[in-house]
């Protein structure tokens, strides 16, 4: 089948932005599925709590597949840190789950706060440059999902976790670092 030609030739800086968005979101969504995979290795997915985690995990799977498709379609090189983020995500999921339900949800709250903000910034930039409306739509939709996950975490008393502030700060810092590296490399 012939490959469909893209209609508009992008400016180099716009092409770079789109590549960065796809590379970092691809890594992030894989990381997210790994976090939940780790948590579901600890929590029984047939319990009320496990089902909540599973529901978020299933949405992350959709996000992940979307960026799996986009990375191929737009011919973007995945981040070189990809295997590391996958291991780190899984470890973070297992680690927080071992600390308990509230800590597991605190992980979601911290991650989604960063990711929600991150998607928002991407959406703003795409809107400003008036490029790739399809990607803009995706980013906006996923942002809504992430904010729902965030709220689910808060509803589960994530903020009542012992050592919440430190845990949250550490996880957020990890996310910022992962984003910074994965955009470029
Ligand atoms: Fe996601
Ligand atoms: Fe999420």
PDB file of C-alpha atoms and ligand atoms in Angstrom:
ATOM      1  CA  UNK A   1       0.000   0.000   0.000  1.00  0.00           C
ATOM      2  CA  UNK A   2       1.438   3.440  -0.818  1.00  0.00           C
ATOM      3  CA  UNK A   3       2.282   5.591   2.150  1.00  0.00           C
ATOM      4  CA  UNK A   4       0.063   8.629   2.373  1.00  0.00           C
ATOM      5  CA  UNK A   5       2.023  11.831   1.800  1.00  0.00           C
ATOM      6  CA  UNK A   6       1.702  14.454   4.473  1.00  0.00           C
ATOM      7  CA  UNK A   7      -0.188  17.435   3.108  1.00  0.00           C
ATOM      8  CA  UNK A   8       1.739  20.314   4.638  1.00  0.00           C
ATOM      9  CA  UNK A   9       5.496  20.560   4.847  1.00  0.00           C
ATOM     10  CA  UNK A  10       6.408  21.500   8.387  1.00  0.00           C
ATOM     11  CA  UNK A  11       8.911  24.145   9.375  1.00  0.00           C
ATOM     12  CA  UNK A  12      12.017  22.519  10.933  1.00  0.00           C
ATOM     13  CA  UNK A  13      11.255  23.899  14.408  1.00  0.00           C
ATOM     14  CA  UNK A  14       7.698  22.584  14.208  1.00  0.00           C
ATOM     15  CA  UNK A  15       8.895  19.193  13.080  1.00  0.00           C
ATOM     16  CA  UNK A  16      11.298  19.188  16.028  1.00  0.00           C
ATOM     17  CA  UNK A  17       8.514  20.040  18.451  1.00  0.00           C
ATOM     18  CA  UNK A  18       6.293  17.256  17.156  1.00  0.00           C
ATOM     19  CA  UNK A  19       9.139  14.773  17.389  1.00  0.00           C
ATOM     20  CA  UNK A  20       9.858  15.827  20.962  1.00  0.00           C
ATOM     21  CA  UNK A  21       6.205  15.540  21.929  1.00  0.00           C
ATOM     22  CA  UNK A  22       5.842  12.084  20.439  1.00  0.00           C
ATOM     23  CA  UNK A  23       9.140  10.811  21.840  1.00  0.00           C
ATOM     24  CA  UNK A  24       8.475  11.990  25.373  1.00  0.00           C
ATOM     25  CA  UNK A  25       4.810  10.989  25.464  1.00  0.00           C
ATOM     26  CA  UNK A  26       5.611   7.584  24.025  1.00  0.00           C
ATOM     27  CA  UNK A  27       8.130   7.059  26.843  1.00  0.00           C
ATOM     28  CA  UNK A  28       5.767   8.480  29.446  1.00  0.00           C
ATOM     29  CA  UNK A  29       2.809   6.333  28.507  1.00  0.00           C
ATOM     30  CA  UNK A  30       4.955   3.224  28.496  1.00  0.00           C
ATOM     31  CA  UNK A  31       6.231   4.248  31.922  1.00  0.00           C
ATOM     32  CA  UNK A  32       2.663   4.729  33.138  1.00  0.00           C
ATOM     33  CA  UNK A  33       1.582   1.260  32.027  1.00  0.00           C
ATOM     34  CA  UNK A  34       4.637  -0.126  33.793  1.00  0.00           C
ATOM     35  CA  UNK A  35       3.774   1.654  37.045  1.00  0.00           C
ATOM     36  CA  UNK A  36       0.323   0.078  37.055  1.00  0.00           C
ATOM     37  CA  UNK A  37       1.720  -3.278  36.001  1.00  0.00           C
ATOM     38  CA  UNK A  38       3.987  -3.097  39.038  1.00  0.00           C
ATOM     39  CA  UNK A  39       1.120  -2.123  41.321  1.00  0.00           C
ATOM     40  CA  UNK A  40      -1.073  -4.897  39.960  1.00  0.00           C
ATOM     41  CA  UNK A  41       1.680  -7.383  40.713  1.00  0.00           C
ATOM     42  CA  UNK A  42       1.088  -6.520  44.369  1.00  0.00           C
ATOM     43  CA  UNK A  43      -2.634  -5.744  44.563  1.00  0.00           C
ATOM     44  CA  UNK A  44      -5.243  -8.320  43.671  1.00  0.00           C
ATOM     45  CA  UNK A  45      -7.040  -6.944  40.625  1.00  0.00           C
ATOM     46  CA  UNK A  46     -10.300  -8.607  41.672  1.00  0.00           C
ATOM     47  CA  UNK A  47     -10.703  -6.439  44.753  1.00  0.00           C
ATOM     48  CA  UNK A  48     -12.487  -3.102  44.692  1.00  0.00           C
ATOM     49  CA  UNK A  49      -9.169  -1.305  44.967  1.00  0.00           C
ATOM     50  CA  UNK A  50      -7.460  -3.486  42.383  1.00  0.00           C
ATOM     51  CA  UNK A  51     -10.261  -2.777  39.935  1.00  0.00           C
ATOM     52  CA  UNK A  52      -9.709   0.956  40.283  1.00  0.00           C
ATOM     53  CA  UNK A  53      -6.042   0.480  39.455  1.00  0.00           C
ATOM     54  CA  UNK A  54      -6.907  -1.816  36.580  1.00  0.00           C
ATOM     55  CA  UNK A  55      -9.284   0.749  35.130  1.00  0.00           C
ATOM     56  CA  UNK A  56      -6.526   3.368  35.053  1.00  0.00           C
ATOM     57  CA  UNK A  57      -4.104   0.792  33.686  1.00  0.00           C
ATOM     58  CA  UNK A  58      -6.454   0.038  30.813  1.00  0.00           C
ATOM     59  CA  UNK A  59      -6.626   3.717  29.865  1.00  0.00           C
ATOM     60  CA  UNK A  60      -2.852   3.886  29.965  1.00  0.00           C
ATOM     61  CA  UNK A  61      -2.745   0.937  27.580  1.00  0.00           C
ATOM     62  CA  UNK A  62      -4.818   2.948  25.106  1.00  0.00           C
ATOM     63  CA  UNK A  63      -2.516   5.953  25.516  1.00  0.00           C
ATOM     64  CA  UNK A  64       0.485   3.706  25.030  1.00  0.00           C
ATOM     65  CA  UNK A  65      -0.843   2.091  21.847  1.00  0.00           C
ATOM     66  CA  UNK A  66      -1.692   5.503  20.421  1.00  0.00           C
ATOM     67  CA  UNK A  67       1.893   6.674  20.843  1.00  0.00           C
ATOM     68  CA  UNK A  68       3.208   3.325  19.615  1.00  0.00           C
ATOM     69  CA  UNK A  69       1.356   4.018  16.377  1.00  0.00           C
ATOM     70  CA  UNK A  70       2.411   7.668  16.225  1.00  0.00           C
ATOM     71  CA  UNK A  71       6.076   6.952  16.747  1.00  0.00           C
ATOM     72  CA  UNK A  72       6.037   4.683  13.695  1.00  0.00           C
ATOM     73  CA  UNK A  73       3.786   6.902  11.603  1.00  0.00           C
ATOM     74  CA  UNK A  74       5.829  10.047  12.242  1.00  0.00           C
ATOM     75  CA  UNK A  75       9.103   8.164  12.082  1.00  0.00           C
ATOM     76  CA  UNK A  76      10.334   9.347  15.486  1.00  0.00           C
ATOM     77  CA  UNK A  77      13.218   7.671  17.247  1.00  0.00           C
ATOM     78  CA  UNK A  78      12.230   6.428  20.711  1.00  0.00           C
ATOM     79  CA  UNK A  79      14.232   7.750  23.630  1.00  0.00           C
ATOM     80  CA  UNK A  80      17.473   5.910  24.313  1.00  0.00           C
ATOM     81  CA  UNK A  81      16.350   5.781  27.942  1.00  0.00           C
ATOM     82  CA  UNK A  82      13.307   3.716  26.998  1.00  0.00           C
ATOM     83  CA  UNK A  83      14.387   0.449  28.699  1.00  0.00           C
ATOM     84  CA  UNK A  84      15.432   2.354  31.811  1.00  0.00           C
ATOM     85  CA  UNK A  85      12.078   4.127  32.143  1.00  0.00           C
ATOM     86  CA  UNK A  86      10.289   0.822  31.769  1.00  0.00           C
ATOM     87  CA  UNK A  87      12.243  -0.714  34.612  1.00  0.00           C
ATOM     88  CA  UNK A  88      11.975   2.442  36.707  1.00  0.00           C
ATOM     89  CA  UNK A  89       8.208   2.594  36.111  1.00  0.00           C
ATOM     90  CA  UNK A  90       7.717  -0.992  37.167  1.00  0.00           C
ATOM     91  CA  UNK A  91       9.916  -0.550  40.230  1.00  0.00           C
ATOM     92  CA  UNK A  92       8.026   2.590  41.190  1.00  0.00           C
ATOM     93  CA  UNK A  93       4.736   0.709  40.863  1.00  0.00           C
ATOM     94  CA  UNK A  94       5.889  -2.233  42.964  1.00  0.00           C
ATOM     95  CA  UNK A  95       7.613   0.010  45.501  1.00  0.00           C
ATOM     96  CA  UNK A  96       4.667   2.303  46.112  1.00  0.00           C
ATOM     97  CA  UNK A  97       2.222  -0.632  46.219  1.00  0.00           C
ATOM     98  CA  UNK A  98       4.367  -2.304  48.877  1.00  0.00           C
ATOM     99  CA  UNK A  99       4.049   0.863  50.958  1.00  0.00           C
ATOM    100  CA  UNK A 100       0.275   0.465  50.821  1.00  0.00           C
ATOM    101  CA  UNK A 101      -2.836   1.610  49.000  1.00  0.00           C
ATOM    102  CA  UNK A 102      -2.489   5.264  49.913  1.00  0.00           C
ATOM    103  CA  UNK A 103       1.110   5.344  48.767  1.00  0.00           C
ATOM    104  CA  UNK A 104       0.163   3.677  45.499  1.00  0.00           C
ATOM    105  CA  UNK A 105      -2.425   6.377  44.939  1.00  0.00           C
ATOM    106  CA  UNK A 106       0.063   9.044  46.013  1.00  0.00           C
ATOM    107  CA  UNK A 107       2.224   7.840  43.149  1.00  0.00           C
ATOM    108  CA  UNK A 108      -0.658   8.337  40.729  1.00  0.00           C
ATOM    109  CA  UNK A 109      -1.394  11.800  42.109  1.00  0.00           C
ATOM    110  CA  UNK A 110       2.226  12.895  41.770  1.00  0.00           C
ATOM    111  CA  UNK A 111       2.740  11.438  38.307  1.00  0.00           C
ATOM    112  CA  UNK A 112      -0.536  12.732  36.933  1.00  0.00           C
ATOM    113  CA  UNK A 113       0.006  16.199  38.306  1.00  0.00           C
ATOM    114  CA  UNK A 114       3.221  16.407  36.321  1.00  0.00           C
ATOM    115  CA  UNK A 115       1.818  14.699  33.231  1.00  0.00           C
ATOM    116  CA  UNK A 116      -1.382  16.755  33.238  1.00  0.00           C
ATOM    117  CA  UNK A 117       0.697  19.920  33.296  1.00  0.00           C
ATOM    118  CA  UNK A 118       3.049  18.516  30.675  1.00  0.00           C
ATOM    119  CA  UNK A 119       0.181  17.675  28.297  1.00  0.00           C
ATOM    120  CA  UNK A 120      -1.282  21.095  28.889  1.00  0.00           C
ATOM    121  CA  UNK A 121       1.971  22.777  27.848  1.00  0.00           C
ATOM    122  CA  UNK A 122       2.144  20.621  24.731  1.00  0.00           C
ATOM    123  CA  UNK A 123      -1.434  21.478  23.824  1.00  0.00           C
ATOM    124  CA  UNK A 124      -0.747  25.188  24.278  1.00  0.00           C
ATOM    125  CA  UNK A 125       2.304  25.035  22.044  1.00  0.00           C
ATOM    126  CA  UNK A 126       0.548  23.083  19.289  1.00  0.00           C
ATOM    127  CA  UNK A 127      -2.369  25.488  19.431  1.00  0.00           C
ATOM    128  CA  UNK A 128      -0.095  28.515  19.287  1.00  0.00           C
ATOM    129  CA  UNK A 129       1.767  27.188  16.262  1.00  0.00           C
ATOM    130  CA  UNK A 130      -1.394  25.901  14.623  1.00  0.00           C
ATOM    131  CA  UNK A 131       0.178  22.568  13.746  1.00  0.00           C
ATOM    132  CA  UNK A 132      -0.931  18.967  13.876  1.00  0.00           C
ATOM    133  CA  UNK A 133      -4.553  19.337  15.055  1.00  0.00           C
ATOM    134  CA  UNK A 134      -4.837  15.566  15.336  1.00  0.00           C
ATOM    135  CA  UNK A 135      -1.983  15.402  17.829  1.00  0.00           C
ATOM    136  CA  UNK A 136      -3.491  18.341  19.695  1.00  0.00           C
ATOM    137  CA  UNK A 137      -6.763  16.438  20.015  1.00  0.00           C
ATOM    138  CA  UNK A 138      -4.938  13.376  21.329  1.00  0.00           C
ATOM    139  CA  UNK A 139      -2.934  15.353  23.856  1.00  0.00           C
ATOM    140  CA  UNK A 140      -6.056  17.136  25.116  1.00  0.00           C
ATOM    141  CA  UNK A 141      -8.017  13.915  25.464  1.00  0.00           C
ATOM    142  CA  UNK A 142      -5.206  12.152  27.300  1.00  0.00           C
ATOM    143  CA  UNK A 143      -4.769  15.123  29.585  1.00  0.00           C
ATOM    144  CA  UNK A 144      -8.401  14.742  30.669  1.00  0.00           C
ATOM    145  CA  UNK A 145      -7.833  11.046  31.389  1.00  0.00           C
ATOM    146  CA  UNK A 146      -4.722  11.812  33.427  1.00  0.00           C
ATOM    147  CA  UNK A 147      -6.527  14.420  35.479  1.00  0.00           C
ATOM    148  CA  UNK A 148      -9.228  11.854  36.217  1.00  0.00           C
ATOM    149  CA  UNK A 149      -6.546   9.469  37.429  1.00  0.00           C
ATOM    150  CA  UNK A 150      -5.186  12.264  39.589  1.00  0.00           C
ATOM    151  CA  UNK A 151      -8.608  12.806  41.137  1.00  0.00           C
ATOM    152  CA  UNK A 152      -9.065   9.075  41.708  1.00  0.00           C
ATOM    153  CA  UNK A 153      -5.827   9.150  43.681  1.00  0.00           C
ATOM    154  CA  UNK A 154      -6.967  12.090  45.778  1.00  0.00           C
ATOM    155  CA  UNK A 155     -10.318  10.366  46.461  1.00  0.00           C
ATOM    156  CA  UNK A 156      -8.357   7.407  47.799  1.00  0.00           C
ATOM    157  CA  UNK A 157      -6.679   9.621  50.380  1.00  0.00           C
ATOM    158  CA  UNK A 158      -3.331   9.637  48.664  1.00  0.00           C
ATOM    159  CA  UNK A 159      -2.407  12.759  50.584  1.00  0.00           C
ATOM    160  CA  UNK A 160      -2.864  10.908  53.882  1.00  0.00           C
ATOM    161  CA  UNK A 161       0.115   8.655  53.135  1.00  0.00           C
ATOM    162  CA  UNK A 162       2.842   8.783  55.732  1.00  0.00           C
ATOM    163  CA  UNK A 163       5.655  10.869  54.295  1.00  0.00           C
ATOM    164  CA  UNK A 164       3.407  12.103  51.495  1.00  0.00           C
ATOM    165  CA  UNK A 165       5.283  15.330  50.841  1.00  0.00           C
ATOM    166  CA  UNK A 166       8.644  13.642  50.443  1.00  0.00           C
ATOM    167  CA  UNK A 167       7.224  10.754  48.416  1.00  0.00           C
ATOM    168  CA  UNK A 168       5.337  13.112  46.135  1.00  0.00           C
ATOM    169  CA  UNK A 169       8.321  15.400  45.681  1.00  0.00           C
ATOM    170  CA  UNK A 170      10.616  12.493  44.849  1.00  0.00           C
ATOM    171  CA  UNK A 171       8.240  11.008  42.282  1.00  0.00           C
ATOM    172  CA  UNK A 172       7.599  14.369  40.659  1.00  0.00           C
ATOM    173  CA  UNK A 173      11.328  15.002  40.417  1.00  0.00           C
ATOM    174  CA  UNK A 174      11.762  11.629  38.753  1.00  0.00           C
ATOM    175  CA  UNK A 175       9.049  12.542  36.240  1.00  0.00           C
ATOM    176  CA  UNK A 176      10.605  15.944  35.477  1.00  0.00           C
ATOM    177  CA  UNK A 177      13.976  14.322  34.908  1.00  0.00           C
ATOM    178  CA  UNK A 178      12.514  11.612  32.686  1.00  0.00           C
ATOM    179  CA  UNK A 179      10.652  14.230  30.639  1.00  0.00           C
ATOM    180  CA  UNK A 180      13.696  16.436  30.258  1.00  0.00           C
ATOM    181  CA  UNK A 181      15.903  13.608  29.048  1.00  0.00           C
ATOM    182  CA  UNK A 182      13.337  11.868  26.866  1.00  0.00           C
ATOM    183  CA  UNK A 183      12.452  15.013  24.925  1.00  0.00           C
ATOM    184  CA  UNK A 184      15.962  15.245  23.544  1.00  0.00           C
ATOM    185  CA  UNK A 185      17.515  11.807  23.626  1.00  0.00           C
TER     186      UNK A 185
HETATM  187 FE1  LIG B   1      -1.523   8.138  30.137  1.00  0.00          FE
HETATM  188 FE1  LIG B   2      -2.606   8.317  33.721  1.00  0.00          FE
END
